[in-house]
CSV table of C-alpha atoms in Angstrom, one decimal:
chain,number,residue,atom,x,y,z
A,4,UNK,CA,0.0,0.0,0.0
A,5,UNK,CA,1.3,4.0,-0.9
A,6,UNK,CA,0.2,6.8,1.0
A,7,UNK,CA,1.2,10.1,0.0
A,8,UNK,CA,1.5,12.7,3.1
A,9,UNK,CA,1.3,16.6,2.2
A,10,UNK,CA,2.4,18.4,4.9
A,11,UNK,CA,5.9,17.5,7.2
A,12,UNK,CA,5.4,19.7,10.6
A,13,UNK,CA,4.7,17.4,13.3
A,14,UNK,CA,1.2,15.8,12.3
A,15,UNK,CA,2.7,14.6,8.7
A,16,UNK,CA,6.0,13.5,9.8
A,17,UNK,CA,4.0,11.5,12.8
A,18,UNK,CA,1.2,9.8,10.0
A,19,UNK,CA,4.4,9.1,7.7
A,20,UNK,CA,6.4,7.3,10.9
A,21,UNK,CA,3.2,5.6,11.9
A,22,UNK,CA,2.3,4.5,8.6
A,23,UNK,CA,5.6,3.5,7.9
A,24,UNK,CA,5.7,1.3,11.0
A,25,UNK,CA,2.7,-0.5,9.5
A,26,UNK,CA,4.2,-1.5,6.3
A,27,UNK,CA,3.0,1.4,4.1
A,28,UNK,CA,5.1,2.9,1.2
A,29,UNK,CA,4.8,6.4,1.9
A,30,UNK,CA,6.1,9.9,0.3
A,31,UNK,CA,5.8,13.4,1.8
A,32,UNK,CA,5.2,16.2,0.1
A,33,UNK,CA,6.2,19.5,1.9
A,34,UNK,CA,5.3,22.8,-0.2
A,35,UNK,CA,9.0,24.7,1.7
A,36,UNK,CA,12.0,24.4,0.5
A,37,UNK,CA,13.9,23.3,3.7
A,38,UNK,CA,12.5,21.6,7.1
A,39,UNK,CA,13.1,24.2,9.5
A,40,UNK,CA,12.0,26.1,12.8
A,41,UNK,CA,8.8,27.3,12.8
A,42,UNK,CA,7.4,28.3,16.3
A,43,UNK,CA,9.3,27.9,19.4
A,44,UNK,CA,7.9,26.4,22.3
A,45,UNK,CA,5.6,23.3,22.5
A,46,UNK,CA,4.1,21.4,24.9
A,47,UNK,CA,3.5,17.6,24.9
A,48,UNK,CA,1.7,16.3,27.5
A,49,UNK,CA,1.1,12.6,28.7
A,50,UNK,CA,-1.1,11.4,25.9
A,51,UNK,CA,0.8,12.9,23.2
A,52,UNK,CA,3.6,11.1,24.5
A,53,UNK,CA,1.9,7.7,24.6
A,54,UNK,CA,2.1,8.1,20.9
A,55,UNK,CA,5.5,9.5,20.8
A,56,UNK,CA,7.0,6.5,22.3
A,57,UNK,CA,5.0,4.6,20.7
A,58,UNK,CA,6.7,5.7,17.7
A,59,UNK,CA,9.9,5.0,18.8
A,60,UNK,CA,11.4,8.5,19.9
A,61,UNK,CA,10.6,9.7,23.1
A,62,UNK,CA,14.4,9.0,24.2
A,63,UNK,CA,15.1,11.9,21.3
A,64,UNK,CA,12.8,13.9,22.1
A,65,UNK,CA,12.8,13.8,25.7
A,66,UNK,CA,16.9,14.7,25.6
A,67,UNK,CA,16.1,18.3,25.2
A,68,UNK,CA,12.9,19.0,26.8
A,69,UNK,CA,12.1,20.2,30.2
A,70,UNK,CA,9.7,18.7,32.8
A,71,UNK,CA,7.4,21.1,34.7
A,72,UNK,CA,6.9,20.7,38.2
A,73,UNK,CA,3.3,21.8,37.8
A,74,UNK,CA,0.5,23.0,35.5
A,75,UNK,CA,-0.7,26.9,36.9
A,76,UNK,CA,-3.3,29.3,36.5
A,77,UNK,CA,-1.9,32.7,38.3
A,78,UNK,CA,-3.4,36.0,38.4
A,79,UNK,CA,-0.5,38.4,36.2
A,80,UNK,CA,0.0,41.2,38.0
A,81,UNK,CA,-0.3,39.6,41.7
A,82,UNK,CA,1.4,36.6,40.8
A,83,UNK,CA,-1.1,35.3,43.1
A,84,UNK,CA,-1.7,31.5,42.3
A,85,UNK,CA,-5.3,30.2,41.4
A,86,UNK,CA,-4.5,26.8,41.2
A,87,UNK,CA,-1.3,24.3,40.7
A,88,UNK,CA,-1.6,21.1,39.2
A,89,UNK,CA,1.2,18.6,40.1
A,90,UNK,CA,3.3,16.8,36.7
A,91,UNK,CA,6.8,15.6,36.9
A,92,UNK,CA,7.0,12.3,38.5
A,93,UNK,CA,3.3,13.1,39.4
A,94,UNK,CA,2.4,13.0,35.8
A,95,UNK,CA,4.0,9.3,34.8
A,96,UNK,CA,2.2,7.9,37.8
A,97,UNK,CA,-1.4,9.4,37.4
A,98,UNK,CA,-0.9,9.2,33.3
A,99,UNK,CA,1.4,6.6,32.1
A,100,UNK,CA,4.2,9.2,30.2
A,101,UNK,CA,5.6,12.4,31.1
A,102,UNK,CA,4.4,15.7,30.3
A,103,UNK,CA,7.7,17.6,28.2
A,104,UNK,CA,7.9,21.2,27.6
A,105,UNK,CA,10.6,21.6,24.3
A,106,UNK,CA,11.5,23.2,21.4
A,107,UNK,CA,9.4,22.6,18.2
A,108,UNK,CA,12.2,22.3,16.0
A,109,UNK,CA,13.8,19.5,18.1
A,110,UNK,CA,10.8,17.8,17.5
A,111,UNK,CA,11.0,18.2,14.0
A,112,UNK,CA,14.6,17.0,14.3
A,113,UNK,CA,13.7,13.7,15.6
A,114,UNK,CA,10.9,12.5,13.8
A,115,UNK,CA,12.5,13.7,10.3
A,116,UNK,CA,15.5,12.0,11.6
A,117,UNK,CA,13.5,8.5,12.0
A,118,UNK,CA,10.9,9.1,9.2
A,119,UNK,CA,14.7,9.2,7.0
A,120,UNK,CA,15.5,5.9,8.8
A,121,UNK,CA,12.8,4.3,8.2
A,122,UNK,CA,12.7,4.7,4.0
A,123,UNK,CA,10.0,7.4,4.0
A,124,UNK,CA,10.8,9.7,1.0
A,125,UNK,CA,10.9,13.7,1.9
A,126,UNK,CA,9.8,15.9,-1.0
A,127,UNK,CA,10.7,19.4,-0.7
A,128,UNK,CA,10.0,22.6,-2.4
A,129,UNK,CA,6.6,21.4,-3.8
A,130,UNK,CA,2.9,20.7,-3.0
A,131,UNK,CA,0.1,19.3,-3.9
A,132,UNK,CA,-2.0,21.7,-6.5
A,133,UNK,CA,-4.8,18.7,-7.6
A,134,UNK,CA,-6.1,15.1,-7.1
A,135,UNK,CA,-8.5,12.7,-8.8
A,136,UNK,CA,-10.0,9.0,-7.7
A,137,UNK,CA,-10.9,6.9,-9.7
A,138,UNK,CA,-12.3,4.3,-7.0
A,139,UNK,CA,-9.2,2.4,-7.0
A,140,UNK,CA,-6.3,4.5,-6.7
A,141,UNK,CA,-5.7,8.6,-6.3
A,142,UNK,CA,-3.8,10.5,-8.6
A,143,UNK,CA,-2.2,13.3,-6.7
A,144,UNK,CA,-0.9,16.2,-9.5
A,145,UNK,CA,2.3,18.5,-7.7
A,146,UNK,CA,2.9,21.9,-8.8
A,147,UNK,CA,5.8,20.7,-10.8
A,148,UNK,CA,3.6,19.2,-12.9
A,149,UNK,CA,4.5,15.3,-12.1
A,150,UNK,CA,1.9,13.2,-10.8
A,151,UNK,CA,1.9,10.4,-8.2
A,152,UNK,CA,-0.2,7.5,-7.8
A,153,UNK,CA,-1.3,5.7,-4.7
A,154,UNK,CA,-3.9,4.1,-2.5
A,155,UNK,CA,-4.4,7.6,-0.5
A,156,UNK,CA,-3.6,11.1,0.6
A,157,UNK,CA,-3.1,13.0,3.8
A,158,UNK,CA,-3.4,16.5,4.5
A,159,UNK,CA,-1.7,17.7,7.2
A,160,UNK,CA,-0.2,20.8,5.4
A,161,UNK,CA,-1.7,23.1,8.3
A,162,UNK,CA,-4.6,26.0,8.8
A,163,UNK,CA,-4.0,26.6,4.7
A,164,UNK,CA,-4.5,23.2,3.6
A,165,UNK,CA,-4.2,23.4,-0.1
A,166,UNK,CA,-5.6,19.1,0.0
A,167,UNK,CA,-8.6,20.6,2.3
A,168,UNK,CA,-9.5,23.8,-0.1
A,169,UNK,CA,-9.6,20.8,-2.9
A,170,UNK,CA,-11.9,18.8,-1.2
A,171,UNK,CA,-14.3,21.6,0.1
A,172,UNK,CA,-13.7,24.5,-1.7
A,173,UNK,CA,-12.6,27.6,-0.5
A,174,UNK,CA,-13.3,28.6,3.1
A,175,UNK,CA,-11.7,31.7,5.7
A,176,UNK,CA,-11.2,30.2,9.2
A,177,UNK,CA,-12.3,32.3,12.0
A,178,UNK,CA,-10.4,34.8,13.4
A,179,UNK,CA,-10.5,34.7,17.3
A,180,UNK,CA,-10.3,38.5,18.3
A,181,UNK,CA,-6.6,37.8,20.2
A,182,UNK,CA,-3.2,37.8,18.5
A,183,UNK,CA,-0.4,35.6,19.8
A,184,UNK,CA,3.2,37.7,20.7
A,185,UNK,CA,6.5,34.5,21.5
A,186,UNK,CA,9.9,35.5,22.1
A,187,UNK,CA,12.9,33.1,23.7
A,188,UNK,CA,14.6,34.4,26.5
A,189,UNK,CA,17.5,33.0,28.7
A,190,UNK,CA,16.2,31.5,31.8
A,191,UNK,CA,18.6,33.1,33.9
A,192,UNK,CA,17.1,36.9,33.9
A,193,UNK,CA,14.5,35.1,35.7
A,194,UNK,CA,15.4,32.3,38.0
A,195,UNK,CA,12.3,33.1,40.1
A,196,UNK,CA,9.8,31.9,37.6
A,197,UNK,CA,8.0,29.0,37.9
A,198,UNK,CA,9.2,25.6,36.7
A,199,UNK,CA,5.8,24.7,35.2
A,200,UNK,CA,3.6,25.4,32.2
A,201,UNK,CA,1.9,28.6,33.7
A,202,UNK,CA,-1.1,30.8,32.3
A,203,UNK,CA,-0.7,34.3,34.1
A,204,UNK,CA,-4.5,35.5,33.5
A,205,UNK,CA,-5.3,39.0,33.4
A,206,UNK,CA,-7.8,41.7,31.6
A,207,UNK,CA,-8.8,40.8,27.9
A,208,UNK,CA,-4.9,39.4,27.6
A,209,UNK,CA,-3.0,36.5,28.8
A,210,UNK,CA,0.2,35.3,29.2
A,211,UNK,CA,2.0,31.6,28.8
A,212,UNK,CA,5.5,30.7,30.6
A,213,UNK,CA,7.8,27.6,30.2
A,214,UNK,CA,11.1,26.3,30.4
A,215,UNK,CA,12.5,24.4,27.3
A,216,UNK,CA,16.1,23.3,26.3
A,217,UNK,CA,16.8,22.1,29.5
A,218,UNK,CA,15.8,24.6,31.1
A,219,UNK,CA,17.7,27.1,29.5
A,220,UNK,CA,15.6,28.8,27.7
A,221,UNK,CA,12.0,30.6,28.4
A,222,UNK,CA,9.0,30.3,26.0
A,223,UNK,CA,6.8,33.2,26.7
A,224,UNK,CA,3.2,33.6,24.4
A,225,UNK,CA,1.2,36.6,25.2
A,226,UNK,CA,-2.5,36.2,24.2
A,227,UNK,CA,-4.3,40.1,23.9
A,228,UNK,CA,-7.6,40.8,22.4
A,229,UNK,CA,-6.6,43.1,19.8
A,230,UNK,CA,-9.2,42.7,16.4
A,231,UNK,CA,-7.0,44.8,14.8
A,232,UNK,CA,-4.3,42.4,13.4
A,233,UNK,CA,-5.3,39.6,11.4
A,234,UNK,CA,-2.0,38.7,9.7
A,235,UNK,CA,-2.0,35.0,10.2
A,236,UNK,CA,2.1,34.2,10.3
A,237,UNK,CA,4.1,32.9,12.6
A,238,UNK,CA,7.5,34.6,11.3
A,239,UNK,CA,5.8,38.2,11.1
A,240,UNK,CA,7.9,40.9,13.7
A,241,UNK,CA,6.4,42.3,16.8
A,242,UNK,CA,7.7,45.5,18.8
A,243,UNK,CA,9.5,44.1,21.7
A,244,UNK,CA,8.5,47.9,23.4
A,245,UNK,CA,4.7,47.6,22.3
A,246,UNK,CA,4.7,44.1,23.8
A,247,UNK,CA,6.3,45.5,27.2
A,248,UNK,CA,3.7,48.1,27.2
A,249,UNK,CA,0.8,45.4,26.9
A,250,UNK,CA,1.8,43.8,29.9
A,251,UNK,CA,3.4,46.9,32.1
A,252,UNK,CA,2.0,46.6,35.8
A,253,UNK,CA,2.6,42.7,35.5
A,254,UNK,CA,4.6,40.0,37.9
A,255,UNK,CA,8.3,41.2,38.0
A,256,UNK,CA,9.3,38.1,36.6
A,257,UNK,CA,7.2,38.2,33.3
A,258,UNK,CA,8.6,41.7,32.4
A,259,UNK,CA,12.6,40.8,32.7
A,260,UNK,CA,11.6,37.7,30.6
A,261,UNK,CA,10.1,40.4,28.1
A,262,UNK,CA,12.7,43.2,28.4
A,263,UNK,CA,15.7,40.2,27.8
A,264,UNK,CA,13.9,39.3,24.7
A,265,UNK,CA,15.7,39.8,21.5
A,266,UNK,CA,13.6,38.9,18.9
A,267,UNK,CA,9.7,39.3,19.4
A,268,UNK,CA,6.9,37.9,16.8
A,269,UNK,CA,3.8,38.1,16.5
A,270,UNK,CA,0.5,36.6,14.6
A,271,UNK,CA,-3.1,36.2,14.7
A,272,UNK,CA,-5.0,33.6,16.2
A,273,UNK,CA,-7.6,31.8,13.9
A,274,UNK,CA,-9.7,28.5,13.9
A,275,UNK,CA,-12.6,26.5,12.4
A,276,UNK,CA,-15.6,25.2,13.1
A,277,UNK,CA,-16.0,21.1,13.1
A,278,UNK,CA,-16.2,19.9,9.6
A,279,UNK,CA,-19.0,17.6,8.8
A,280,UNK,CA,-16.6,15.1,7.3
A,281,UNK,CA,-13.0,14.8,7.6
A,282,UNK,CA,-13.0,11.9,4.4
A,283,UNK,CA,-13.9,11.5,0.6
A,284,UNK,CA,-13.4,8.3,-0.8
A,285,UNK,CA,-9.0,8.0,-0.4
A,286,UNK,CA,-8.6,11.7,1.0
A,287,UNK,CA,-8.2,12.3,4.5
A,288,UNK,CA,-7.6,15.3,6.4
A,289,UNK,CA,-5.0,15.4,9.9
A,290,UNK,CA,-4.4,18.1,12.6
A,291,UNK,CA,-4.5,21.9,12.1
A,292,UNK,CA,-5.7,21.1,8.3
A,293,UNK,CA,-9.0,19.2,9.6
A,294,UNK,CA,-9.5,20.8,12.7
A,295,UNK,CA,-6.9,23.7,13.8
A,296,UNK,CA,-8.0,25.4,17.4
A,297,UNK,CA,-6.3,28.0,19.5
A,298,UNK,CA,-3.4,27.5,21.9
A,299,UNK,CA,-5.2,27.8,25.3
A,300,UNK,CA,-5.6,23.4,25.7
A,301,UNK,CA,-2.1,22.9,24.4
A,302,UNK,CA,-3.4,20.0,22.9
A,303,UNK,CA,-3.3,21.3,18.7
A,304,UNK,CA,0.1,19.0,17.9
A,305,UNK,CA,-1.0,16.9,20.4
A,306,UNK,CA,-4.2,16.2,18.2
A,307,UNK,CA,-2.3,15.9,15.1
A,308,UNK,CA,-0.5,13.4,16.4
A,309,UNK,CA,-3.1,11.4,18.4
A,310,UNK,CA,-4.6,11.6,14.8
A,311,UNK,CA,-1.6,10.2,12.9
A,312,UNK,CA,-1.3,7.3,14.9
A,313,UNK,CA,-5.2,6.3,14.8
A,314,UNK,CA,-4.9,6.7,11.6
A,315,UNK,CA,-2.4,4.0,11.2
A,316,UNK,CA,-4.0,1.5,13.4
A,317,UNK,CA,-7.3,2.1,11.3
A,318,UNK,CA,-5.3,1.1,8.1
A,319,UNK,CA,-4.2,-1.6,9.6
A,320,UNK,CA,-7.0,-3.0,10.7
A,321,UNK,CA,-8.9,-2.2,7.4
A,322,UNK,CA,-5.7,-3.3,5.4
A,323,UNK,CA,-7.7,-3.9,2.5
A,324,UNK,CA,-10.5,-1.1,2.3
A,325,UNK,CA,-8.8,2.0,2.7
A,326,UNK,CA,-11.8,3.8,2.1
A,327,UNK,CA,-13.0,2.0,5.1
A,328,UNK,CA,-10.3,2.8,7.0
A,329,UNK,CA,-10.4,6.6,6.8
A,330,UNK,CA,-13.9,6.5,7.9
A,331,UNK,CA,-13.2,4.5,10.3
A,332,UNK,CA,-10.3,6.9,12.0
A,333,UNK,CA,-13.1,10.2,11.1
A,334,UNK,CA,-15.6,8.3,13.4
A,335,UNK,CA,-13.3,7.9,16.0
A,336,UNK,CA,-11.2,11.3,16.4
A,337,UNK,CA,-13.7,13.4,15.3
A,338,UNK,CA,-15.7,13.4,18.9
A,339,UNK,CA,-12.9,14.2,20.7
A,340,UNK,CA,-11.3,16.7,18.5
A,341,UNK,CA,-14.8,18.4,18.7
A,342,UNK,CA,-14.6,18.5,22.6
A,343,UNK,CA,-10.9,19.7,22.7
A,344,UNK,CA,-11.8,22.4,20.2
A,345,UNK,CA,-15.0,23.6,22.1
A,346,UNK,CA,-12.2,23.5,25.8
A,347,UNK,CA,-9.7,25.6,23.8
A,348,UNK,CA,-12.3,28.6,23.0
A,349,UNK,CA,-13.5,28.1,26.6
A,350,UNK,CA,-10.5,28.6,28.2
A,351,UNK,CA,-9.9,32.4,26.0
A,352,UNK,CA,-12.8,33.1,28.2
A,353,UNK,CA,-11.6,32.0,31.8
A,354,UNK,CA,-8.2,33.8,31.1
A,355,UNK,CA,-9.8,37.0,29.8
A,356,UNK,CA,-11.6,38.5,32.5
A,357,UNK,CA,-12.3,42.3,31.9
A,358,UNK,CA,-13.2,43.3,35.2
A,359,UNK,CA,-12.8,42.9,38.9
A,360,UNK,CA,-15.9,41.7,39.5
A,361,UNK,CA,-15.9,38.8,36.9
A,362,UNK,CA,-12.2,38.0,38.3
A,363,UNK,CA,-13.6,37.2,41.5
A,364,UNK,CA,-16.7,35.5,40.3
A,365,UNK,CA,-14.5,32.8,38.4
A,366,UNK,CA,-10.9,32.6,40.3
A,367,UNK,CA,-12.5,33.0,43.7
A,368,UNK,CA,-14.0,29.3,43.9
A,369,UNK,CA,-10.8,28.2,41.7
A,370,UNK,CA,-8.4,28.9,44.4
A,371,UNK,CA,-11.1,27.6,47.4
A,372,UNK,CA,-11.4,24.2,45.4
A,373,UNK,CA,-7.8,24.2,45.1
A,374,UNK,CA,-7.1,24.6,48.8
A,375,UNK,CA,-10.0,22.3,50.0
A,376,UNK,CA,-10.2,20.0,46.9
A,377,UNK,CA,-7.1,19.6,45.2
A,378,UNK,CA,-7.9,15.6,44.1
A,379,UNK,CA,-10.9,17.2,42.4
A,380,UNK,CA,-8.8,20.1,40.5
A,381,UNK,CA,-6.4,17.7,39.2
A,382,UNK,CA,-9.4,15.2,37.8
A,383,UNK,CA,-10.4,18.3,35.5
A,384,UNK,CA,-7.6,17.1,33.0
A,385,UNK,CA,-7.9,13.4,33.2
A,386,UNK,CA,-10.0,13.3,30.0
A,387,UNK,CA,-7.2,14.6,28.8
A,388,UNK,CA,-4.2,13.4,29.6
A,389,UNK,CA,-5.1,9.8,30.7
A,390,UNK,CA,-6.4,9.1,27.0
A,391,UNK,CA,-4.2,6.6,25.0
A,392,UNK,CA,-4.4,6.1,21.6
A,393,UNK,CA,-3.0,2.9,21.2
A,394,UNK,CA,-5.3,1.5,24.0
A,395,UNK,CA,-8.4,2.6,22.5
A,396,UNK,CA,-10.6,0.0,21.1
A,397,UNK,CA,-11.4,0.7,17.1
């Protein structure tokens, strides 16, 4: 069987390792000319890394990260904490697998680095511009003008999915009001911070702290409301000064992680409703191209590669229908892709209070359960975290 993957950020270089691993002859097609850093920080929690080792390269991956002591929700200019949900050693025993903060790109190394070992062919510089079935194969036509024939296609080429746009037409995904600022900064300008994945909450604007590298760098994403800017690009520069102004009046530590930053970008924050079907006939759709969602779950790679490994075990198990299969892995990740989705735009809400008032109302009986029932605080993520792929039944 031949798969073709468009896309190779983490959900198509997962779907080509995990297919791969099943026997599959697989190509990827990537539309940019070099596989390189995009993003900075990312976090992978427990069930993301079921998959990862199931894959084979947790040990790779898992030599740069950084574990967090805890998961927080703290009030930004106080510094006050709301709540503090135990990980490291906390999270293998409650979830099976750690929960690593690292650097996108040394994600990217590894799995490129195993999809190479294991025979999977890496296409650069070109994309996929057209496809036709013709019930027993696809023919996938490239912008170079070649045209590839196999048993299916993935899209996991990402919010702009040129394989999604071909199967429904052109759409706009939502803008969410709120435009993402990251910068890097050396951990040692603040040694005081946290060592966790922290959510500093504060009026219409948010802010998101974590070590990666070891430890020896920061990751810092600030979340405002600001309908303004809709320029949709992870590479486009911020104002290092406009993003200190944004959060002046803030926790000591967050604004020495902002003043050391060198390089500041900045984009907006988009999404799009559940699709009614994620298959047609051989054509599948994976991660942000079927169902991107904003960054306040953490859980958008870690549903790309949840996906990619389903997908795989649906393939298998339907080795001879994969028309079959791909319905097969829609009916089962679409529920809970739908839920994580519906969380993610929740959570804009809980970390955006405007006013005193609604601060209170919500963070007030966070902090009392957290004192008085911390068992029950920690259970909110369960559904989460404690979710394995490869256990599942199909």
């Amino acid at each position: 069987m031949k798969f073709v993957v468009a896309g190779a950020g983490i959900g198509g270089l997962c779907s080509a390792l995990a297919l791969s691993r099943c026997g599959v002859d697989v190509d990827v097609i990537e539309r940019s000319p070099q596989i390189s850093e995009v993003g900075a920080g990312l976090q992978l929690s427990p069930n993301a890394m079921k998959v990862i080792r199931a894959l084979g390269v947790e040990d790779a991956v898992a030599a740069k990260s950084c574990r967090p002591d805890a998961l927080e929700l703290r009030l930004g200019k106080s510094g006050r904490t709301v709540f503090s949900i135990p990980m490291g050693d906390e999270a293998v025993r409650r979830y099976g697998a750690a929960y690593l903060h690292v650097h996108r790109a040394d994600v990217i190394d590894a799995l490129r680095a195993a999809v190479e070992d294991a025979g999977v062919r890496i296409r650069l510089g070109t994309e996929v511009a057209s496809y036709a079935q013709d019930g027993d194969t696809v023919s996938i036509g490239l912008d170079t003008g070649e045209v590839v024939v196999a048993d299916g296609l993935v899209g996991a080429d990402g919010l702009k999915s040129a394989v999604r746009k071909r199967m429904f037409g052109p759409e706009a995904p939502l803008f969410t009001g709120a435009v993402a600022w990251r910068i890097l900064s050396p951990a040692n300008v603040a040694p005081d911070l946290p060592n966790g994945a922290v959510v500093w909450a504060g009026r219409r604007q948010h802010a998101v702290t974590y070590r990666i590298r070891n430890g020896a760098l920061i990751n810092f994403v600030g979340v405002v409301e600001d309908p303004s800017w809709r320029i949709e690009s992870w590479h486009e520069p911020g104002d290092p000064e406009a993003l200190m102004k944004r959060f002046a009046g803030w926790t000591d530590p967050l604004r020495r992680v902002i003043a050391a930053a060198e390089v500041c970008n900045r984009w907006a924050l988009f999404d799009r409703n559940p699709l009614p079907e994620w298959s047609r006939g051989r054509v599948t759709l994976l991660g942000d191209a079927c169902h991107p969602m904003p960054p306040f779950q953490a859980q958008g790679a870690a549903m790309a590669i949840e996906d990619a490994f389903v997908l795989s075990r649906c393939l298998v198990a339907d080795a001879g229908n994969p028309v079959a299969a791909l319905r097969r892995y829609e009916t089962i990740r679409r529920p809970r892709t739908t839920r994580m989705l519906q969380s993610a735009r929740d959570n804009m809400d809980v970390f955006h209070r405007s006013n005193a008032l609604t601060q209170l109302a919500t963070y007030g009986p966070m902090r009392l359960a957290n004192s008085l029932a911390p068992a029950f605080v920690r259970s909110r993520q369960d559904w989460i975290y404690s979710h394995d792929v490869a256990q599942e039944p199909l």
